[in-house]
mmCIF file of C-alpha atoms in Angstrom:
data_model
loop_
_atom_site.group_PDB
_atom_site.id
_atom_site.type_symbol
_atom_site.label_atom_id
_atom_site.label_comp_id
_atom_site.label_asym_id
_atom_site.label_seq_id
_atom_site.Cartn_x
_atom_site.Cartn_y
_atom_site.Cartn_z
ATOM 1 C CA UNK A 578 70.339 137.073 85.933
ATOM 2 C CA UNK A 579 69.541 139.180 88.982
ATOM 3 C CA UNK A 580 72.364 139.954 91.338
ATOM 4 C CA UNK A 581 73.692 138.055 94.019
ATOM 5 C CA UNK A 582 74.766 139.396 97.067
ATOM 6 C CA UNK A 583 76.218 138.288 100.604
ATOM 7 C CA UNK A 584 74.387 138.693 103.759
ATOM 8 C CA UNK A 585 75.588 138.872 107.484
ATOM 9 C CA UNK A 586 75.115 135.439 109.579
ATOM 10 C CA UNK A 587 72.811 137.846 112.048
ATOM 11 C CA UNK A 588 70.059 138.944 109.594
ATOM 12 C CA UNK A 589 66.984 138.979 111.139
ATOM 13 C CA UNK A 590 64.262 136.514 109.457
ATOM 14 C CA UNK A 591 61.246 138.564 108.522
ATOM 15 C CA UNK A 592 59.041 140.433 105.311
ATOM 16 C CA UNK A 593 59.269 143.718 104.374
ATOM 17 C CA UNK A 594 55.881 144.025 102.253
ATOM 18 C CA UNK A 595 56.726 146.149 99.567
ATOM 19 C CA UNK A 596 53.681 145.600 97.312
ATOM 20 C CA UNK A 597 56.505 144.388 94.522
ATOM 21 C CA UNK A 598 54.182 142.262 92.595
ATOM 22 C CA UNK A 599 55.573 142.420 88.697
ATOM 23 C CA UNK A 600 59.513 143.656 90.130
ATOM 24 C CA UNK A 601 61.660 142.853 87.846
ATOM 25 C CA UNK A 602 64.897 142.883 90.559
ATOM 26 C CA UNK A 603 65.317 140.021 92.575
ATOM 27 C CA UNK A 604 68.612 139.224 94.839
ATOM 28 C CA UNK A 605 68.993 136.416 96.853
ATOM 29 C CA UNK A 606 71.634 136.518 99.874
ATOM 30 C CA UNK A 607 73.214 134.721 102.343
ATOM 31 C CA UNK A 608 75.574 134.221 105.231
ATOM 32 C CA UNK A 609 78.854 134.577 104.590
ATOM 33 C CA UNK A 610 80.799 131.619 102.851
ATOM 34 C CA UNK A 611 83.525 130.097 106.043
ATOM 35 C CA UNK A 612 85.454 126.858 105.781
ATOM 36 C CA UNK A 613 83.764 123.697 103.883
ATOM 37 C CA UNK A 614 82.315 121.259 106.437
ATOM 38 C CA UNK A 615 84.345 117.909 106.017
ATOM 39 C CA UNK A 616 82.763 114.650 104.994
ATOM 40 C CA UNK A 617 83.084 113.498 108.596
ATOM 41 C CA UNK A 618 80.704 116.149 109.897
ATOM 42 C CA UNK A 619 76.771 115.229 110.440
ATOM 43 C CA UNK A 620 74.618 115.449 107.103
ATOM 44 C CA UNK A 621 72.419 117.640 109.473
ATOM 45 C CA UNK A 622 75.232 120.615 110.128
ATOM 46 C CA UNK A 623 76.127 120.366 106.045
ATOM 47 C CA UNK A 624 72.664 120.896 105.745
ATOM 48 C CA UNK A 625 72.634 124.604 106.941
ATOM 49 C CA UNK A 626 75.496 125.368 105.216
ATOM 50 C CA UNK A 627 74.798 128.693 103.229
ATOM 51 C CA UNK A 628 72.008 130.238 105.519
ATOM 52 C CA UNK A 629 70.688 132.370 106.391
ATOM 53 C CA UNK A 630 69.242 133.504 103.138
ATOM 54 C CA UNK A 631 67.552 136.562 101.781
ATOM 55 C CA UNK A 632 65.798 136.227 98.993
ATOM 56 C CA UNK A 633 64.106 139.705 97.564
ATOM 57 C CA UNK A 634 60.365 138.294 95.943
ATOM 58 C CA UNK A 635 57.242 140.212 95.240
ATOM 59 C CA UNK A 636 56.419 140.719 98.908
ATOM 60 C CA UNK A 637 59.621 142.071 100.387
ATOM 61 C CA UNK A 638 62.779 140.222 101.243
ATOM 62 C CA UNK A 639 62.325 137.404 102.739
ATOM 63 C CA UNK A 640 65.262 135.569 105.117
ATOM 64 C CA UNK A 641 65.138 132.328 105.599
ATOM 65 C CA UNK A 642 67.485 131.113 108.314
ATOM 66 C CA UNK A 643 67.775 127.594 107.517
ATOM 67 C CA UNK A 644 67.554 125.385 104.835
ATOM 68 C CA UNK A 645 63.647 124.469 104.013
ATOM 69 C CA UNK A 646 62.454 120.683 105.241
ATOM 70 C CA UNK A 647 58.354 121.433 105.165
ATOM 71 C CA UNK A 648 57.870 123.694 101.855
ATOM 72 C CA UNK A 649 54.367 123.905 100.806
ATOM 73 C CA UNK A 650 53.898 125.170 96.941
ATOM 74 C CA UNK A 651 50.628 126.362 96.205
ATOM 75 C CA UNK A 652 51.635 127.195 92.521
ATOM 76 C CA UNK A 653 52.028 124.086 89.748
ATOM 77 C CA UNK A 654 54.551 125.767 87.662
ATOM 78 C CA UNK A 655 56.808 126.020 91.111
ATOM 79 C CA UNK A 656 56.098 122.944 92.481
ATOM 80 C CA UNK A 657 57.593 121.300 88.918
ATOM 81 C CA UNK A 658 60.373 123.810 89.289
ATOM 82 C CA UNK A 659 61.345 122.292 93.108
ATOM 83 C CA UNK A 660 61.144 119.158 92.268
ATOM 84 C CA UNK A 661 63.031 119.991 88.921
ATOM 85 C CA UNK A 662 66.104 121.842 91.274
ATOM 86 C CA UNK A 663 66.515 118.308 93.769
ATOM 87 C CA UNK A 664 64.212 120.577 96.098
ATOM 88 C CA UNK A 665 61.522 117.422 95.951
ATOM 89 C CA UNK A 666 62.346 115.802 99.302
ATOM 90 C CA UNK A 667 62.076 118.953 100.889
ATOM 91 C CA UNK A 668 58.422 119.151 99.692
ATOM 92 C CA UNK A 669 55.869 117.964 101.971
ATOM 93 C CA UNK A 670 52.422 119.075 100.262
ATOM 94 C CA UNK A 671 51.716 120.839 97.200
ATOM 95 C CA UNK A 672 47.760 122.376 95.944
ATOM 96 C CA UNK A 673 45.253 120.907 93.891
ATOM 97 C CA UNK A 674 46.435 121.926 90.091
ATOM 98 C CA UNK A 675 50.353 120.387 90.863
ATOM 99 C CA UNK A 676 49.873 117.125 88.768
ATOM 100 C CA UNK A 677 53.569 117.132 87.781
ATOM 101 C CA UNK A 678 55.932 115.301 88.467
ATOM 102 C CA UNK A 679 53.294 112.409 89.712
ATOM 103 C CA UNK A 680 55.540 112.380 92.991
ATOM 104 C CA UNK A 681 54.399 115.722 94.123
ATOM 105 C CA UNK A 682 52.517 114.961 96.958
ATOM 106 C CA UNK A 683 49.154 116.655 96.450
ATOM 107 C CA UNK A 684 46.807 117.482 98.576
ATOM 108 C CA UNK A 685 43.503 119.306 98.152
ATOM 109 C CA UNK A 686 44.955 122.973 99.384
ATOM 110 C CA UNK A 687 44.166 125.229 96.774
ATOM 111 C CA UNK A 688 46.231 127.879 95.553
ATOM 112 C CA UNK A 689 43.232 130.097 94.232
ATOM 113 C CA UNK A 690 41.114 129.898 97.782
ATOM 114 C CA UNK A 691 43.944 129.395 99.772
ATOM 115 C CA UNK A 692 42.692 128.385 103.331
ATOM 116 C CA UNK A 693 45.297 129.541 106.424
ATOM 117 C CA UNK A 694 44.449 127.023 108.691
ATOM 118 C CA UNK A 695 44.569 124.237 105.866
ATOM 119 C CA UNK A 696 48.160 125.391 105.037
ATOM 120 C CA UNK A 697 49.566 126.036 108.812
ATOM 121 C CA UNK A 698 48.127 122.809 109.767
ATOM 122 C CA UNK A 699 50.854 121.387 107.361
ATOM 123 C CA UNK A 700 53.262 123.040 109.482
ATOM 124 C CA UNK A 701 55.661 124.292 106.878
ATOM 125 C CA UNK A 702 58.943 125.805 107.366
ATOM 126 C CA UNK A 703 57.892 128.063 103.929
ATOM 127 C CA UNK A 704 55.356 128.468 101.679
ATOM 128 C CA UNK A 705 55.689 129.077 97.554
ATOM 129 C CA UNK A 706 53.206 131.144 95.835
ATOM 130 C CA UNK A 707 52.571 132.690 92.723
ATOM 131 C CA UNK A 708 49.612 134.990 93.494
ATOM 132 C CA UNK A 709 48.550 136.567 96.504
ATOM 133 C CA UNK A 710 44.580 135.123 96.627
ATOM 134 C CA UNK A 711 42.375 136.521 99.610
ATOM 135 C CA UNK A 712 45.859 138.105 101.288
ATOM 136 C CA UNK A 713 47.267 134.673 102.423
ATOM 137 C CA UNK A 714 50.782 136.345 102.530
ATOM 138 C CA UNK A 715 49.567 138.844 105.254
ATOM 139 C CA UNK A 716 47.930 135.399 106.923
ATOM 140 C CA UNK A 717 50.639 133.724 107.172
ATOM 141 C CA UNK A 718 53.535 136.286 107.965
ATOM 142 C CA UNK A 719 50.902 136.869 111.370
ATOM 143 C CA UNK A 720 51.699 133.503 112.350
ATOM 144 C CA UNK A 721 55.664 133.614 111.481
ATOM 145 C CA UNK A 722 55.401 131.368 108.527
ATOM 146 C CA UNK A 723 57.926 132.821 105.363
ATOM 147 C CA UNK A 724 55.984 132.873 102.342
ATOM 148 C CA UNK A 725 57.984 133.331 98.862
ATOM 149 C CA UNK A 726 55.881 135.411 96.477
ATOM 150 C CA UNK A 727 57.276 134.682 92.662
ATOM 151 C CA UNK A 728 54.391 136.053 90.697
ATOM 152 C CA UNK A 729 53.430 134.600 87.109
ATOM 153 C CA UNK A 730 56.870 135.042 84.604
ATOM 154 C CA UNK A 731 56.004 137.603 82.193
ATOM 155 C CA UNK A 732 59.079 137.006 80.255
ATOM 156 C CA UNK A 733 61.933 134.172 79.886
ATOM 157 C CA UNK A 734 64.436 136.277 82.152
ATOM 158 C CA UNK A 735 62.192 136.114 84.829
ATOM 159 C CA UNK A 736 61.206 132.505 85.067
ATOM 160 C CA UNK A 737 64.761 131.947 84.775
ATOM 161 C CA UNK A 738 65.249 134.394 87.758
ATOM 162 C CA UNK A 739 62.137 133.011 89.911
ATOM 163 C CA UNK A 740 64.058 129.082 89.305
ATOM 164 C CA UNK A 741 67.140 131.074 90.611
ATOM 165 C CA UNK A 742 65.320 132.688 93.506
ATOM 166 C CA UNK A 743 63.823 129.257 94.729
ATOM 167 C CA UNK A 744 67.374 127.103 93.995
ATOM 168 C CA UNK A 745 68.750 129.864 96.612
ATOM 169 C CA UNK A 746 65.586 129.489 98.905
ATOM 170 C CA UNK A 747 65.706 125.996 99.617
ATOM 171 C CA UNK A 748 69.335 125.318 99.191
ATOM 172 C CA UNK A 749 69.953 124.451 95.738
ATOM 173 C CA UNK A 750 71.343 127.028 93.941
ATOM 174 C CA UNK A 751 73.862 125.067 92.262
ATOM 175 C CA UNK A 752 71.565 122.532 90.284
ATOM 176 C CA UNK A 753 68.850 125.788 89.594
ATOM 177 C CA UNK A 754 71.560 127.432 87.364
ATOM 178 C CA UNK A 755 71.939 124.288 86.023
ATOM 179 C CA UNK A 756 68.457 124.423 85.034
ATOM 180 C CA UNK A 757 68.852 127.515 83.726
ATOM 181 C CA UNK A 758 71.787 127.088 82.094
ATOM 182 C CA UNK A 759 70.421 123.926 80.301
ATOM 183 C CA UNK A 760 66.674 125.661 79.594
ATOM 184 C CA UNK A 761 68.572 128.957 77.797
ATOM 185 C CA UNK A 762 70.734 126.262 75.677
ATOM 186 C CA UNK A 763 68.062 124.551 74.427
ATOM 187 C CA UNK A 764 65.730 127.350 73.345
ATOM 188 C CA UNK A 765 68.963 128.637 71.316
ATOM 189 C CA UNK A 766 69.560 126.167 69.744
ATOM 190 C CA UNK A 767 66.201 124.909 69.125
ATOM 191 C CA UNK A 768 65.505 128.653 67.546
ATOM 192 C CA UNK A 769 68.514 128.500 65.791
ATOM 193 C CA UNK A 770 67.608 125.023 63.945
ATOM 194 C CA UNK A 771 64.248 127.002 63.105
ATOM 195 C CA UNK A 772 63.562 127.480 59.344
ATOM 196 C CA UNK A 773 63.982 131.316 58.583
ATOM 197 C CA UNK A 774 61.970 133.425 56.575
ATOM 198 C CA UNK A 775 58.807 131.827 56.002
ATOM 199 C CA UNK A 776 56.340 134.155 57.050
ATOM 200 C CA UNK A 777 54.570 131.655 58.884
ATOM 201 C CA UNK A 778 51.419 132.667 60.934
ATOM 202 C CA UNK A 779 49.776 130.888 64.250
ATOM 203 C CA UNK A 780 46.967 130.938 66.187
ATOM 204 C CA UNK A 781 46.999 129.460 69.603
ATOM 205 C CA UNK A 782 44.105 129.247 71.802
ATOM 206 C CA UNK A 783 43.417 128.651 75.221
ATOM 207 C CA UNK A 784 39.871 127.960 74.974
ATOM 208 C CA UNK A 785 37.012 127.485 72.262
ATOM 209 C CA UNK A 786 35.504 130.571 73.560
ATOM 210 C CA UNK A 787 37.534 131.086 71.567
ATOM 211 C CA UNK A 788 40.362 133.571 73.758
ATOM 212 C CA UNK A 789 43.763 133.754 72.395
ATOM 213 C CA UNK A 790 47.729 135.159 73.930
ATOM 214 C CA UNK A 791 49.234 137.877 71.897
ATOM 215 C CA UNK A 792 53.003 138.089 71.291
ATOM 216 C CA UNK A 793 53.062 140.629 74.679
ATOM 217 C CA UNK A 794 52.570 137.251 77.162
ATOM 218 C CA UNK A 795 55.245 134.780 78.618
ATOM 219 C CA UNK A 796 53.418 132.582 75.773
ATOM 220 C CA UNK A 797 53.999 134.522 72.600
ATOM 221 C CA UNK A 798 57.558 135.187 73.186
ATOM 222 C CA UNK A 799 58.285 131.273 73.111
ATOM 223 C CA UNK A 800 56.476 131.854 69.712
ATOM 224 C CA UNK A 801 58.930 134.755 68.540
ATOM 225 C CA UNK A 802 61.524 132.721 69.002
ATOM 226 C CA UNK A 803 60.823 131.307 65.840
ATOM 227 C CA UNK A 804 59.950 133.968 64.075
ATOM 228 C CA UNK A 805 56.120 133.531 64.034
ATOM 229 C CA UNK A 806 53.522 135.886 63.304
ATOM 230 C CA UNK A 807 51.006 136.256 66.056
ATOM 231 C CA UNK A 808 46.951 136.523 64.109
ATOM 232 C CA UNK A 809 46.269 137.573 67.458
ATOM 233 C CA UNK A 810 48.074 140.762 67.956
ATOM 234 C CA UNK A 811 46.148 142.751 65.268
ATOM 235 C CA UNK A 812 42.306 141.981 66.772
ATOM 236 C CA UNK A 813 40.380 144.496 68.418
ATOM 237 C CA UNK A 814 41.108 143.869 72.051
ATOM 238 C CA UNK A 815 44.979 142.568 71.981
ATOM 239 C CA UNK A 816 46.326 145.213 74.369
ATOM 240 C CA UNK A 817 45.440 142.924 77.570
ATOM 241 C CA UNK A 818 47.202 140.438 75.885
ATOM 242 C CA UNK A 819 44.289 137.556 76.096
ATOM 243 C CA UNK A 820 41.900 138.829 73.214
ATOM 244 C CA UNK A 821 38.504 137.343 72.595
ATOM 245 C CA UNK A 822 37.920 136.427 69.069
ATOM 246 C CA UNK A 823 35.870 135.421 66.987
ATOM 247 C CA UNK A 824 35.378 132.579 64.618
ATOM 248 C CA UNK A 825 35.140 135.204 61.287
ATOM 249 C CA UNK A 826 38.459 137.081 62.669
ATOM 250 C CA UNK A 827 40.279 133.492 62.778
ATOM 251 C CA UNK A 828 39.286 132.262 59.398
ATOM 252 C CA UNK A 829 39.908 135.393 57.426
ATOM 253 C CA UNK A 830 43.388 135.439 59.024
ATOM 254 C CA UNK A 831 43.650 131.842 57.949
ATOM 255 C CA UNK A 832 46.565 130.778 60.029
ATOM 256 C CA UNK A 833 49.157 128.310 58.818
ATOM 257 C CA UNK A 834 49.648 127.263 62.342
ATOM 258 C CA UNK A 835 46.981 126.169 65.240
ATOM 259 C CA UNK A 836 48.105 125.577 68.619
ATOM 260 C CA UNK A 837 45.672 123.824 70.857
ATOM 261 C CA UNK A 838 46.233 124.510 74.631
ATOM 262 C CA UNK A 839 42.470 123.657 75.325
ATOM 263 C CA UNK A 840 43.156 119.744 74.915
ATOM 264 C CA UNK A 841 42.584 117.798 78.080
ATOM 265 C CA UNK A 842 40.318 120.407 79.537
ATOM 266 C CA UNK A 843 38.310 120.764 76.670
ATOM 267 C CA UNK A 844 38.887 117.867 73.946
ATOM 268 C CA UNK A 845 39.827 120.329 71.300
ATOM 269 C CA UNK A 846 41.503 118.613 68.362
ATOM 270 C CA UNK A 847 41.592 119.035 64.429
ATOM 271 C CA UNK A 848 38.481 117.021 63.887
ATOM 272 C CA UNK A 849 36.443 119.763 65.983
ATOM 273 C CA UNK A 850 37.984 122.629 64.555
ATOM 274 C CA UNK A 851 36.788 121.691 61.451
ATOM 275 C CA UNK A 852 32.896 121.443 62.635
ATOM 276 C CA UNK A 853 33.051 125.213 63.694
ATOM 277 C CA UNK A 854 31.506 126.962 61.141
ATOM 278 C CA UNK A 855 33.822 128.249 58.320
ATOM 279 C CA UNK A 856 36.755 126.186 59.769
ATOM 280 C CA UNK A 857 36.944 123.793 57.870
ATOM 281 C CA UNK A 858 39.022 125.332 55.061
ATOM 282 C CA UNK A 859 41.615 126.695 56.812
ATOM 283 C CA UNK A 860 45.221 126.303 56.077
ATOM 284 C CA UNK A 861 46.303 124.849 59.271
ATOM 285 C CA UNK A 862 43.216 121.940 59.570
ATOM 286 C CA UNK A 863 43.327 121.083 55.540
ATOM 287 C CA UNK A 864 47.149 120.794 56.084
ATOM 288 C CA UNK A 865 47.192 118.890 59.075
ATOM 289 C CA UNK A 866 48.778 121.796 61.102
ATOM 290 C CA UNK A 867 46.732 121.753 63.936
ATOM 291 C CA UNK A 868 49.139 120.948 66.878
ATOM 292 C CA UNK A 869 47.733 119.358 70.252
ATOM 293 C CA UNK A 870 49.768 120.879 73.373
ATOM 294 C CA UNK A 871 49.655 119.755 76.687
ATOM 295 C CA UNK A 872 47.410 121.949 78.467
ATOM 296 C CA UNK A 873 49.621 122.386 81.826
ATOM 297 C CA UNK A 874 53.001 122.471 79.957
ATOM 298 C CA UNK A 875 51.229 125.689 78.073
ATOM 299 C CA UNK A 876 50.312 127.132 80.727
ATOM 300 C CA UNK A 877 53.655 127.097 83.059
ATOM 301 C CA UNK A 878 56.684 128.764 83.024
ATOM 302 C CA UNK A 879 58.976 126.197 84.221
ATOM 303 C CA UNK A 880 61.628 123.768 83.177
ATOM 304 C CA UNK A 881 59.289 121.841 80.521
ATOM 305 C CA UNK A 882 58.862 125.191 78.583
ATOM 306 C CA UNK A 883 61.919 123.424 76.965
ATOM 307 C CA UNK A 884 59.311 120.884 75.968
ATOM 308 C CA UNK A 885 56.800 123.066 74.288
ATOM 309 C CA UNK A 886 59.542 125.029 72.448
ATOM 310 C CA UNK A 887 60.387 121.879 70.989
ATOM 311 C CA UNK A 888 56.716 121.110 69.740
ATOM 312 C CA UNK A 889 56.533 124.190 68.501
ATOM 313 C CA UNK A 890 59.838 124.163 66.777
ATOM 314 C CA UNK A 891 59.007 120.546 65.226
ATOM 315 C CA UNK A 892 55.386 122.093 64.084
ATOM 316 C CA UNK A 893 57.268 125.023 62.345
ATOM 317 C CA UNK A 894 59.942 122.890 60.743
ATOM 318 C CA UNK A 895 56.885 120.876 59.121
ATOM 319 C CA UNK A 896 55.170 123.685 58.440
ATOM 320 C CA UNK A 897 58.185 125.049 56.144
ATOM 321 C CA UNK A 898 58.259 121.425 54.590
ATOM 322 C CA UNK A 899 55.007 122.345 52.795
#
């Protein structure tokens, strides 16, 4: 976890743009702790308690000076994270691709074209993003509205660091190391219930172009966890991490595991796999190892990656059955 520092009640609230994106230190402050406000004091004045805060994002440090009541998320995988941190009342409008949790109250802002006027007119007290599309930080720090930039997690550290970041942005610190704390004890002990030493190889694709993730993304290190060879990471292309491959490179490899993250989008299941041609013999569709993800939980790197380490710790425990 990142470190944690104390700030001085007078910081000024502001963004230093340091062009960050991809940091890998993040440290959230704020005002120094003073007496605990007693249970007969307004809900309003306990509501402050703890700001200002500084959090350090992508974009610069960014002080908040009191606790969050309009945030606007224009990422999905941080929109499940505030709701998953008791940050959802606090949330007043979220983009296009949140669909989770069904409370989220979306709207048709989009995170990808992000409009200024669309997300000002929401009037938000801060804004969550995960890219910086069409420089709607800059946009929005000229109008005095604190953005939080927590780029895409590259690794488990940092999504647990971004939940951290955002628990200390909106004022619920407490229950996002909870989170944490409850996401890093179940991927133990889910990897440690893993069968060892199989040797067990995987495909998993994010399209039927068909593109794959090598071990190097966010994705492939849930894989490691239990001990899974990657088909991906020896084609021609795999230092991007997202090869293109082709249909002859995936049945030659003949993977004992396929991982489907092109599901809802696409209607990718074991029965079309086996009309591409020369897939129909392979390992994982003849023995009924062709696993059906939920696109959006693939494809996030919040709480519910508990949720696809499970499936893919129940697909490798059948898998070692065989």
């Amino acid at each position: 976890m990142r470190p944690v520092r104390k700030a001085l009640a007078g910081a000024l609230l502001g963004t230093l743009v340091l062009a960050a994106c991809g940091q890998t230190g993040t440290t959230a402050t704020s005002a120094p702790a003073t007496s605990q406000p007693s249970s007969s004091q307004p809900a309003s004045s306990q509501a402050g308690a703890g700001f200002p805060v500084t959090v350090e994002a992508a974009n610069g440090e960014i002080t908040i000076e009191k606790k969050p009541e309009r945030i606007v998320s224009l990422s999905a995988a941080h929109t499940e994270t505030l709701f998953a941190i008791g940050a959802g009342p606090q949330v007043i409008a979220v983009d296009d691709q949140s669909n989770y949790p069904p409370e989220a109250p979306r709207t048709d802002l989009s995170g990808f074209k992000p409009n200024v006027e669309a997300i000002v007119a929401q009037k938000p007290d801060l804004v969550v993003v995960s890219d910086d599309m069409d420089q709607v930080i800059a946009g929005l720090a000229k109008l005095n509205v604190p953005v939080l930039w927590e780029p895409s997690a590259k690794t488990l550290d940092e999504a647990y660091d971004e939940i951290t970041d955002l628990g200390a942005a909106t004022g619920n610190l407490e229950k996002a190391e909870e989170v944490v704390t409850t996401m890093r004890t179940t991927l133990d002990q889910l990897a440690a219930d893993a069968p060892k030493g199989k040797g067990l190889t995987y495909y998993h694709e994010l399209d039927q172009t068909p593109y794959a993730a090598t071990s190097t993304t966010f994705i492939g290190q849930i894989y490691a966890l239990f001990g899974l060879t990657n088909i991906a990471d020896k084609a021609p292309d795999a230092a991007g991490g997202y090869p293109k491959l082709s249909t002859e490179f995936i049945a030659q490899a003949d993977p004992d595991l396929i991982f489907l993250a092109d599901v809802k989008c696409c209607q990718q299941n074991k029965e079309a796999l086996a009309k591409r041609p020369g897939w129909k013999n392979l390992s994982a569709v003849k023995n009924d190892l062709v696993i059906e993800l939920d696109d959006d939980i693939a494809s996030r790197w919040g709480p519910r990656v508990a949720d696809l380490a499970r499936t893919v710790g129940d697909a490798v425990a059948k898998a070692a059955s065989e």
